[in-house]
XYZ file of C-alpha atoms in Angstrom:
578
model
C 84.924 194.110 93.242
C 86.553 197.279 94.760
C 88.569 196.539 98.119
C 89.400 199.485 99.572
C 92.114 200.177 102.420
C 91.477 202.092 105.281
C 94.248 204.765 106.138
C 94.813 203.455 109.572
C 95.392 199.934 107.572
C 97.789 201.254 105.032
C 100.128 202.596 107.783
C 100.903 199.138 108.404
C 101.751 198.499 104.862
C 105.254 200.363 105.841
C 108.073 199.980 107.666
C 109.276 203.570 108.608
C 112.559 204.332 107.430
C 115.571 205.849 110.281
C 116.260 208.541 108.024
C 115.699 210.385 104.821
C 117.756 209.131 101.595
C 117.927 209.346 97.859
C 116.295 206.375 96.218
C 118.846 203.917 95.067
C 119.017 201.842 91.792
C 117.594 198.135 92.401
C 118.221 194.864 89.537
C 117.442 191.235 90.020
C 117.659 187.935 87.810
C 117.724 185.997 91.317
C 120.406 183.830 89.681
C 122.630 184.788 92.720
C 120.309 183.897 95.580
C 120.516 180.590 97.286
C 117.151 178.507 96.046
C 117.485 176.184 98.818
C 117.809 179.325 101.441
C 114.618 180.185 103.446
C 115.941 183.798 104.015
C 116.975 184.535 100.331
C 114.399 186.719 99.766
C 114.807 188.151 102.956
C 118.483 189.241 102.950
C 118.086 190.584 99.551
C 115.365 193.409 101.155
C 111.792 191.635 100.108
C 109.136 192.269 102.182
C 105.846 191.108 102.681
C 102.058 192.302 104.070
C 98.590 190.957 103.764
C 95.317 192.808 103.918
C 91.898 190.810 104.070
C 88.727 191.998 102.822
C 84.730 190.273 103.201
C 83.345 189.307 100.098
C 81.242 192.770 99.143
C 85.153 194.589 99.732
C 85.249 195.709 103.076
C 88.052 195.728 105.338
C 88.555 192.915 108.033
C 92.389 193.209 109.253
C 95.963 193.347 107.867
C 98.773 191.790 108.875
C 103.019 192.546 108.024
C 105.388 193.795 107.546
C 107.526 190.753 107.572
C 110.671 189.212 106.015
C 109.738 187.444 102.607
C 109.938 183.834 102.852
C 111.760 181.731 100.531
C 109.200 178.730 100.277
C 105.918 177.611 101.597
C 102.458 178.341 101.206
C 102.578 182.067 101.403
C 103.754 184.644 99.513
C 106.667 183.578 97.952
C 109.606 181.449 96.766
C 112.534 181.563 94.376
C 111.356 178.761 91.787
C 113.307 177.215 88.886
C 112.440 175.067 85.698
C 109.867 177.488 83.381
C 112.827 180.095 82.440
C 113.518 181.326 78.982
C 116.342 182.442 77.262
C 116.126 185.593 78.853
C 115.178 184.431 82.432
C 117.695 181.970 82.858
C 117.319 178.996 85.434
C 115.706 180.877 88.773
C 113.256 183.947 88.978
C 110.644 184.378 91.342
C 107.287 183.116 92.482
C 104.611 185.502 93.847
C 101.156 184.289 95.219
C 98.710 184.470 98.004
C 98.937 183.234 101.835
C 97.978 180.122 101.633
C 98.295 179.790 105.330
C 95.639 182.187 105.835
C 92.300 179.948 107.146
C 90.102 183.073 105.391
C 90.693 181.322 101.916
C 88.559 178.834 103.045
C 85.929 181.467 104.864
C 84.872 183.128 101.052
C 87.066 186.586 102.420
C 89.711 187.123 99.618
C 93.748 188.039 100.457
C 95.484 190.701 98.973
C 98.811 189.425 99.421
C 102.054 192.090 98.749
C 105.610 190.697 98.255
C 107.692 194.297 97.661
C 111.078 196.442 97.875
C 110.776 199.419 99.518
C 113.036 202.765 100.001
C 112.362 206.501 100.887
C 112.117 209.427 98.187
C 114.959 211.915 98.570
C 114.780 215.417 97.608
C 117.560 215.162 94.878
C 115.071 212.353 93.300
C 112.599 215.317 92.508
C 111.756 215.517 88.430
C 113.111 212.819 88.406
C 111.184 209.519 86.227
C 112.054 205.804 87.998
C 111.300 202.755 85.683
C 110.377 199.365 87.571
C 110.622 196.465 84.779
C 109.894 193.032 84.983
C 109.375 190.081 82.517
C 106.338 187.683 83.970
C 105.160 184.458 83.371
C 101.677 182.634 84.859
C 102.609 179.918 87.315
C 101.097 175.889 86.381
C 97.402 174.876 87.330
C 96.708 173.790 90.404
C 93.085 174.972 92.135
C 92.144 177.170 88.953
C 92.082 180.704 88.605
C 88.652 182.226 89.734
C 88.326 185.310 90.378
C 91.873 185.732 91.219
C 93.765 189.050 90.319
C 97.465 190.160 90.103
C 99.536 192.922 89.557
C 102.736 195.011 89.696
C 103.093 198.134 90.908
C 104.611 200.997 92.347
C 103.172 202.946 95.392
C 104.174 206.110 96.942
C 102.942 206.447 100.728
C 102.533 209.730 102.961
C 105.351 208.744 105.739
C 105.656 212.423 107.086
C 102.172 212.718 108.883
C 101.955 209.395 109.588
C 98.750 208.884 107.471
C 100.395 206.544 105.094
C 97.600 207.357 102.222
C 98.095 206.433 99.108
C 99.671 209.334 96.396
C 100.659 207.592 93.580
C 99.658 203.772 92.487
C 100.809 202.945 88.689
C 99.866 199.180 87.932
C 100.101 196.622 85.394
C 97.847 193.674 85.714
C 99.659 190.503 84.960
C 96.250 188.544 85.449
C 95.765 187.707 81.988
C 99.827 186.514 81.697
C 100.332 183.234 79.502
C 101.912 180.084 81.220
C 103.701 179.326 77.633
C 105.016 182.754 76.927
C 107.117 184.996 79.149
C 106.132 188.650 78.960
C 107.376 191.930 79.746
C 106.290 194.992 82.076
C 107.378 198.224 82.659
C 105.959 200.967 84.894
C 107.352 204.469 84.942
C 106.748 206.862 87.662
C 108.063 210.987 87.977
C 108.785 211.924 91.257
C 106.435 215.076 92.664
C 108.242 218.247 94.445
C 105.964 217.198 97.625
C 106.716 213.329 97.748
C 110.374 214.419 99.409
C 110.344 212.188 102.151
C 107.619 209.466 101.555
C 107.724 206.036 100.869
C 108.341 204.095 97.761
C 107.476 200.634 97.303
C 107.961 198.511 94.183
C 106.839 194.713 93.604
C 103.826 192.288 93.163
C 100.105 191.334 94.196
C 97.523 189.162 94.477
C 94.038 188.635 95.764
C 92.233 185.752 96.002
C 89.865 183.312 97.882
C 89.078 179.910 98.291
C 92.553 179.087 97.913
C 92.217 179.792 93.951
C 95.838 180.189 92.013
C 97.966 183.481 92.138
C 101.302 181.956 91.505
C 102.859 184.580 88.967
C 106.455 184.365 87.948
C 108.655 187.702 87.689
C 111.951 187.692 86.815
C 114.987 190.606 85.160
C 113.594 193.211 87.590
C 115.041 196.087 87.394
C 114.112 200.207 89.262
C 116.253 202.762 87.694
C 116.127 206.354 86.761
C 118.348 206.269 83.399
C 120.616 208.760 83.657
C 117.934 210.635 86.158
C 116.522 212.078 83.313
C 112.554 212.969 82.831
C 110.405 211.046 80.771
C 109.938 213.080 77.357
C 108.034 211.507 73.705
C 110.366 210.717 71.321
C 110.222 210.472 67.181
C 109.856 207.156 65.704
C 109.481 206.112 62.008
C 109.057 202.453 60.542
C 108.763 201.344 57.352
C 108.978 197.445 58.110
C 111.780 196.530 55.538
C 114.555 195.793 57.958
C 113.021 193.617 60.441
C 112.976 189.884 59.992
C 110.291 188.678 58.086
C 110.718 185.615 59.346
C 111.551 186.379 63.096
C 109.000 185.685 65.464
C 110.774 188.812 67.778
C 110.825 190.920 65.059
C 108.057 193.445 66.145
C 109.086 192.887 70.008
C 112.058 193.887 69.231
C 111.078 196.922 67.840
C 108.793 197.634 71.232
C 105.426 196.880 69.613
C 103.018 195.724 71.978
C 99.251 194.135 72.379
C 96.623 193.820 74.651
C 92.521 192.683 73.760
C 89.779 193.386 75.744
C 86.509 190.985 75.154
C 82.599 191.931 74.889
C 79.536 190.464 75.494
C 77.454 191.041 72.418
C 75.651 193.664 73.722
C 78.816 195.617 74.522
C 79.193 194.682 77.870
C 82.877 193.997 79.400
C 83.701 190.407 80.349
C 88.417 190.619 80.459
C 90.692 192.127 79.146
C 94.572 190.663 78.733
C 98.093 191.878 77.983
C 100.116 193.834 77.807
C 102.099 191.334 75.799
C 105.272 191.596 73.377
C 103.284 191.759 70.060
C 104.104 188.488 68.208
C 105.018 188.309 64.180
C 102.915 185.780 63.163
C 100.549 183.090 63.992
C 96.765 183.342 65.030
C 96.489 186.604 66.701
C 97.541 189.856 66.350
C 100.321 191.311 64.300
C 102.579 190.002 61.261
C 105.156 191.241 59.239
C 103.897 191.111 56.159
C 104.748 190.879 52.081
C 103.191 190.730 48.619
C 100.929 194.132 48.562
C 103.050 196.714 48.953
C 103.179 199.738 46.542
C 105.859 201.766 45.375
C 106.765 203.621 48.263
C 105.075 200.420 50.530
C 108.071 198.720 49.392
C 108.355 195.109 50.006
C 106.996 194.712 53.741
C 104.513 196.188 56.193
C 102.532 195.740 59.242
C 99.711 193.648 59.057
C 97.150 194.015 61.990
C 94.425 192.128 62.900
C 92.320 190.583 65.451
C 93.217 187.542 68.191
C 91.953 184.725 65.898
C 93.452 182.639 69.055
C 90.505 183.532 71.153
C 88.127 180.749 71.331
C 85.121 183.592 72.425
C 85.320 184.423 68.395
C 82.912 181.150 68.530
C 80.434 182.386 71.379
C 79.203 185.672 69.639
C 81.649 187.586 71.883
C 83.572 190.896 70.307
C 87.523 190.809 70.528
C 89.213 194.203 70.737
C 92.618 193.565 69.386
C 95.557 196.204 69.943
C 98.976 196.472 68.749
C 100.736 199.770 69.722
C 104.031 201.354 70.512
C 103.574 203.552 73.805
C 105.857 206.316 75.485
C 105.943 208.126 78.655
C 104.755 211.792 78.590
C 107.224 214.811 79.819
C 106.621 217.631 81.104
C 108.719 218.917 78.227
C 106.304 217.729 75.491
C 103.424 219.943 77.015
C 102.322 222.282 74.510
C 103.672 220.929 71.475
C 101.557 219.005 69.232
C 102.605 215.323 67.809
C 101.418 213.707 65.196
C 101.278 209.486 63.815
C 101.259 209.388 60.009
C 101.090 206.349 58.105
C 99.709 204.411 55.380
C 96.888 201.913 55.050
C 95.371 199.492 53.005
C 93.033 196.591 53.678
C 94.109 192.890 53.340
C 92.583 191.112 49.844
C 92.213 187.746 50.932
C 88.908 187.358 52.359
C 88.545 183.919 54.681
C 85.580 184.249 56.455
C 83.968 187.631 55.223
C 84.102 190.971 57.471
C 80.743 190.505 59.055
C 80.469 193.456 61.874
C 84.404 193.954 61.977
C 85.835 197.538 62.324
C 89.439 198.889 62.282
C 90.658 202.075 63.518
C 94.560 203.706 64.134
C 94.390 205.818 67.192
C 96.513 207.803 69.669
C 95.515 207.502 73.440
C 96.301 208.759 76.743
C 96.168 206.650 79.733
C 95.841 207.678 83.356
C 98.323 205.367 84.499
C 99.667 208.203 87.758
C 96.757 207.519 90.025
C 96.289 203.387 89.092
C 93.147 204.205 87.475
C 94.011 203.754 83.491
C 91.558 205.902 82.709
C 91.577 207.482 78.990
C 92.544 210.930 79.384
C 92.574 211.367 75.209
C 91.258 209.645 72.268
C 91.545 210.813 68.650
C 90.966 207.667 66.226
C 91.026 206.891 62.209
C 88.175 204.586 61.073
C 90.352 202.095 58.309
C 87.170 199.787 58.037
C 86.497 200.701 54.790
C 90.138 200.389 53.488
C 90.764 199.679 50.015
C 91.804 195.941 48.759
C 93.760 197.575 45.564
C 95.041 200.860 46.902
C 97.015 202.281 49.365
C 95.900 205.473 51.324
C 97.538 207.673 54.180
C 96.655 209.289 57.048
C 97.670 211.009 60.174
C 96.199 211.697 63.780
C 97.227 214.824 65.785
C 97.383 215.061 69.499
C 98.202 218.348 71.734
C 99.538 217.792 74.790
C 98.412 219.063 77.715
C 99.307 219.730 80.929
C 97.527 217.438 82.823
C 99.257 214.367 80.443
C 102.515 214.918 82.074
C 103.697 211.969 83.004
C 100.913 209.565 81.741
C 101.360 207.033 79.152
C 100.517 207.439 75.140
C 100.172 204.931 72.842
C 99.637 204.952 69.360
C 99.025 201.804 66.852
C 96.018 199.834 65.817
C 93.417 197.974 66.574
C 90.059 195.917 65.312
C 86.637 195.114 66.669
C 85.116 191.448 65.475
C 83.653 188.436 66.475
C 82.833 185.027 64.705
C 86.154 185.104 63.018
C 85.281 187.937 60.562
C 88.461 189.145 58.491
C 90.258 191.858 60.379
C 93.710 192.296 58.609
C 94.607 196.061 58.054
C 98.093 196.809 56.285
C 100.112 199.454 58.116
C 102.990 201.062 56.729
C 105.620 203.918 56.338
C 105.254 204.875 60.179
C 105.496 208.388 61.498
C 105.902 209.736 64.960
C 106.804 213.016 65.890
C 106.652 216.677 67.015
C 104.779 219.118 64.607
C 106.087 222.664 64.276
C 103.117 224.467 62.248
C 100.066 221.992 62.509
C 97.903 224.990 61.372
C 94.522 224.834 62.044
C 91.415 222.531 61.533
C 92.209 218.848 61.476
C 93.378 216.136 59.464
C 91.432 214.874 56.870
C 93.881 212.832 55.365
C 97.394 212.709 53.818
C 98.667 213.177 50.017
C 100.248 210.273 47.685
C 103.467 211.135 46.741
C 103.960 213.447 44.203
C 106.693 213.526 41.367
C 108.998 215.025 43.745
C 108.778 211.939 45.955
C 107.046 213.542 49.018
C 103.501 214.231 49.649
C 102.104 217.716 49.501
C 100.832 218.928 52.850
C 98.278 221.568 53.111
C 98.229 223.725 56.255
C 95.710 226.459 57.275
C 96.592 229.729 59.045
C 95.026 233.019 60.119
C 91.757 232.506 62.094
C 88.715 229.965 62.708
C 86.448 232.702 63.794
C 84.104 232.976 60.473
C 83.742 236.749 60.919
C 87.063 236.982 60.896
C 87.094 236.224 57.859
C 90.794 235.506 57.938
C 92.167 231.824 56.537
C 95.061 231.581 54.234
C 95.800 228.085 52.663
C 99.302 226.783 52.122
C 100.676 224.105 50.003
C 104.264 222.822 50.024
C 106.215 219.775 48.285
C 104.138 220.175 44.923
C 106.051 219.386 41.037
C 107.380 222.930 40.074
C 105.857 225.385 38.250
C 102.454 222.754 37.939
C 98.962 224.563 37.869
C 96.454 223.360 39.839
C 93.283 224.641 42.774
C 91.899 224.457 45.712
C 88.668 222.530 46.219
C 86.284 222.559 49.369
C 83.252 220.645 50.720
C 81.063 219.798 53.541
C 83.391 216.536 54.242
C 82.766 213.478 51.806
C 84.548 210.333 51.210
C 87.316 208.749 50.100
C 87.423 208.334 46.347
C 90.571 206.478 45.250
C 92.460 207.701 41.651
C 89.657 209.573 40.688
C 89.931 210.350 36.662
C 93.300 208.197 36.532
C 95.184 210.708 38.714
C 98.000 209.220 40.670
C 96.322 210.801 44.559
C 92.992 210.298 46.389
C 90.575 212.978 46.798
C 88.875 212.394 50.232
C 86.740 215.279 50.680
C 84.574 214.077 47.864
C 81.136 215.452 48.027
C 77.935 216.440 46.182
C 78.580 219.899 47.454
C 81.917 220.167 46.494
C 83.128 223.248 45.299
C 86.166 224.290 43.087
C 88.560 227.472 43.011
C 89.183 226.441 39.120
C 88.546 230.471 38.475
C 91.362 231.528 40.612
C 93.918 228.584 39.308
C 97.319 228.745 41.004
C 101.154 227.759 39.814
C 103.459 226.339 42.038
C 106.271 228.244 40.585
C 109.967 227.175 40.988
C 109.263 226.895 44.756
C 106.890 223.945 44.200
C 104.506 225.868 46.412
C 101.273 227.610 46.200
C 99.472 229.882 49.202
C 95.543 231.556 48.735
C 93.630 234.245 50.581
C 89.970 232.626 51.385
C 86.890 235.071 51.320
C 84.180 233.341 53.741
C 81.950 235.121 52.654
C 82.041 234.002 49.114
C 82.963 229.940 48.530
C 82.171 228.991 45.267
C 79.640 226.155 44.388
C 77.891 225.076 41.864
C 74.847 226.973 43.453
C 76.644 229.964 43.107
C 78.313 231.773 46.123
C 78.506 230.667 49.711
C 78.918 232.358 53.443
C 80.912 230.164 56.086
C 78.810 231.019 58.953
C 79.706 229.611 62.723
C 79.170 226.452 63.512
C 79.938 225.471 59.715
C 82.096 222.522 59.057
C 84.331 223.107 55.905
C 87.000 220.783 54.385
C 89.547 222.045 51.921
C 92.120 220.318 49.333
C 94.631 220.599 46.342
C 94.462 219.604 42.912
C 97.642 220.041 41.183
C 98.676 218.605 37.880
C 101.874 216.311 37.924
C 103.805 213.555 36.397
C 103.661 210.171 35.569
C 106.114 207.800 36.883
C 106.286 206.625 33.389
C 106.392 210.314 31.711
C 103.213 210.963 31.254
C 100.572 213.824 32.299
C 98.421 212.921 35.450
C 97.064 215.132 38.553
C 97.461 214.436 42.208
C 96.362 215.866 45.408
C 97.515 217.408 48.377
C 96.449 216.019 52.153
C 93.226 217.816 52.871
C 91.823 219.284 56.306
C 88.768 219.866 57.442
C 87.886 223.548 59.657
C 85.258 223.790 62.121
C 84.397 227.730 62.204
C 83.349 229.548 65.125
């Protein structure tokens, strides 16, 4: 249900501000505030405001701003006894107005418990984090349709309006009552937001008195060293994080969320974000036994929320573990790429019925509220091998309308009915690509004899008249002869003939530049003029025209790990001509 607030509404939301000011840095474990005071809250600058909406969404009244009360049936109270390690002994509890008679009237309460300070100009470029860790409060009425959230809000002070520019959420809905979680929502400040309100803090809205209680605790608004958000490089090859430490991959920022679907693809929840877990039923593990030799001894291991009792009803579980990164305006232009290696997990348990796996990197919308994906560019792994590794890598350009939107990259799997899921992810790669060349990934090279893969990049131009591509290939065994080949785009054949590499652009079209062979010289490199207008294939001579869809890749000859003779391939891309 979408309730919307009217303008004239929102203005209420706010308490105007005396004067202009820089926003100031804000932390709370609510360790220092008096439990047992009914104006904790209140002296330490919470606020609260209520808006009420019919049950089809529309807009009754509002009422606020007040002083947050410590205690009582609405909005909040400093609460004790649930902490973690982390949390310590107090934190805070954030739920609807119970006082309000409308619960029992079937109109729902959007109760707002929130900090709030005015946007200087010196804030201007610069990105303000508001973390949290969260925690669902105990039973009482049951849930319904109830929803929460944190967030921050910008409002439009100056003309009095107070619309809404900016609204970046999380939903803490779906938070656990065992487990405490944590949040984090970034925000850049705009050139024209000098001036306006900023408000940070938490949600609800219910009816029929159904539970909100969510509790928040380590909050913290900053601007780290008033820097803008920017991408950074990460790499992970799984060996030094505790095998046995059930933090191991929250430590290392990896997080999850599902969403659930009716069997006909319709969407019933979603939950998360959560610290991904190492271990247990759902999820993510650190994992051992299969690695190769550049797998080492551990790796990721991926796979669906086996903890989800809807596996039983028919329903589809979306499972998600990712790593995710604010966007700068810095990164725009520049292209980034996730390389990694895969293999599928050999025990089978239940079979893979309809399961499918994919790596992705995505965009979210996360400046306007909205989440929306802005960018999608996925890896199908569902037909992994058992016995071999494999890599890949996805690409992403970044454009100017990501600035300041979140990316994520990871993993994820589709199944239902318990269906095997587990995907083995390993030798992790994140970061900014110089020369991507043109055309797209295909997929990546096993290392060669030198002990890095041989990438193969195309230059010149993707107009077919043109007539103008070039291929390169670096990081190949010196002075090692070997060709190009080229197809329509095939499949994945693993150690074809013995060789050490994967050809993946195996097709029944496939044709092979074994008449122009090429040596890798002392530079271990090799680098061919294409004619269009002449490919060869085993039908004798063929004309990239536009519109065509041609893959290329390496063979080189190379050397055993024992010794011996073998062959190996370069990664291979595939070219859509214009």
């Amino acid at each position: 249900m979408n309730f919307t607030l009217p303008a004239a509404a929102a203005a209420l939301l706010a308490l105007a501000p005396s004067a202009a000011a820089d926003l100031t840095t804000y932390t709370q474990d609510f360790e220092g505030l008096d439990i047992a005071s009914p104006t904790a809250l209140d002296a330490d600058g919470w606020k609260i405001f209520a808006n009420v909406f019919n049950a089809t969404g529309g807009y009754l009244y509002g009422y606020g701003t007040f002083a947050a009360p410590n205690g009582g049936p609405g909005f909040s109270a400093i609460a004790s006894g649930l902490g973690g390690a982390a949390q310590g002994a107090q934190y805070v509890n954030a739920y609807s107005d119970y006082n309000n008679v409308d619960h029992g009237n079937g109109n729902y309460i959007e109760a707002n418990l929130f900090q709030e300070q005015t946007i200087g100009a010196a804030d201007v470029g610069n990105t303000w984090t508001f973390d949290f860790d969260y925690l669902k409060a105990p039973f009482t009425n049951g849930d319904g349709d109830s929803t929460t959230i944190a967030f921050i809000k910008v409002l439009k002070l100056s003309d009095g309006s107070f619309s809404t520019l900016a609204f970046p959420t999380v939903d803490t809905t779906g938070a656990s009552d065992i487990n405490w979680a944590s949040g984090s929502i970034s925000l850049t400040i705009d050139p024209t937001w000098a001036g306006e309100l900023l408000q940070v803090g938490f949600s609800s809205t219910a009816t029929a008195y159904n539970d909100t209680g969510r509790y928040y605790d380590n909050i913290s608004f900053d601007a780290p060293g008033s820097m803008p958000p920017s991408l950074s490089p990460y790499a992970q090859d799984f060996e030094n994080l505790g095998l046995a430490d059930p933090a191991a991959l929250a430590g290392d920022s990896w997080n999850i969320f599902a969403n659930v679907f009716d069997p006909m693809g319709g969407y019933l929840y979603g939950y998360g974000v959560f610290d991904a877990p190492n271990g247990g039923a759902g999820f993510s593990a650190i994992a051992t036994g299969d690695g190769g030799p550049t797998q080492m001894l551990q790796y990721l291991n991926a796979y669906s929320d086996y903890g989800n009792a809807d596996h039983a009803n028919g329903n589809v579980i979306n499972a998600n573990v990712f790593q995710e990164q604010t966007i700068g305006a810095v990164d725009v232009g520049n292209t980034w790429r996730f390389a990694f290696d895969y293999r599928k997990n050999a025990t089978v348990t239940n079979g893979d019925g309809a399961t499918t796996t994919q790596a992705f990197i995505k965009v979210i919308k996360v400046s306007d509220g909205s989440f929306a994906t802005l960018f999608l560019n996925e890896f199908d792994s569902t037909s992994a091998s058992t016995a071999a590794w494999a890599s890949m890598a996805l690409d992403i350009l970044i454009d100017p309308t990501f600035a300041g939107e979140v990316l994520q990259f990871g993993y994820s799997s589709f199944a239902t009915n318990y269906a095997d899921s587990g995907r083995y992810y390993d030798n992790i790669q994140w970061g900014p690509v110089s020369n991507p060349g043109l055309g797209s990934i295909v997929c990546l090279g096993n290392p060669t004899s030198t002990g890095f893969d041989a990438p193969l990049t195309a230059v010149g131009s993707d107009v077919a008249a043109d007539n103008d591509l070039t291929l390169n290939v670096d990081g190949l065994p010196m002075n090692a002869i070997g060709y190009f080949v080229h197809s329509s785009g095939g499949q994945l054949v693993y150690n074809p003939g013995m060789s050490e590499g994967h050809i993946c652009i195996a097709s029944f079209d496939m044709g092979r530049f074994s008449m122009t062979p090429q040596n890798s010289g002392a530079a271990g490199s090799v680098s061919m003029a294409i004619d269009l207008t002449s490919l060869p294939t085993t039908s004798g001579p063929l004309a990239i025209l536009a519109g065509d869809t041609r893959s290329f890749q390496y063979w080189t000859r190379d050397t055993a790990m024992g010794g011996g003779a073998t062959s190996n391939f370069s990664s291979a891309i595939s070219i859509t001509f214009q």
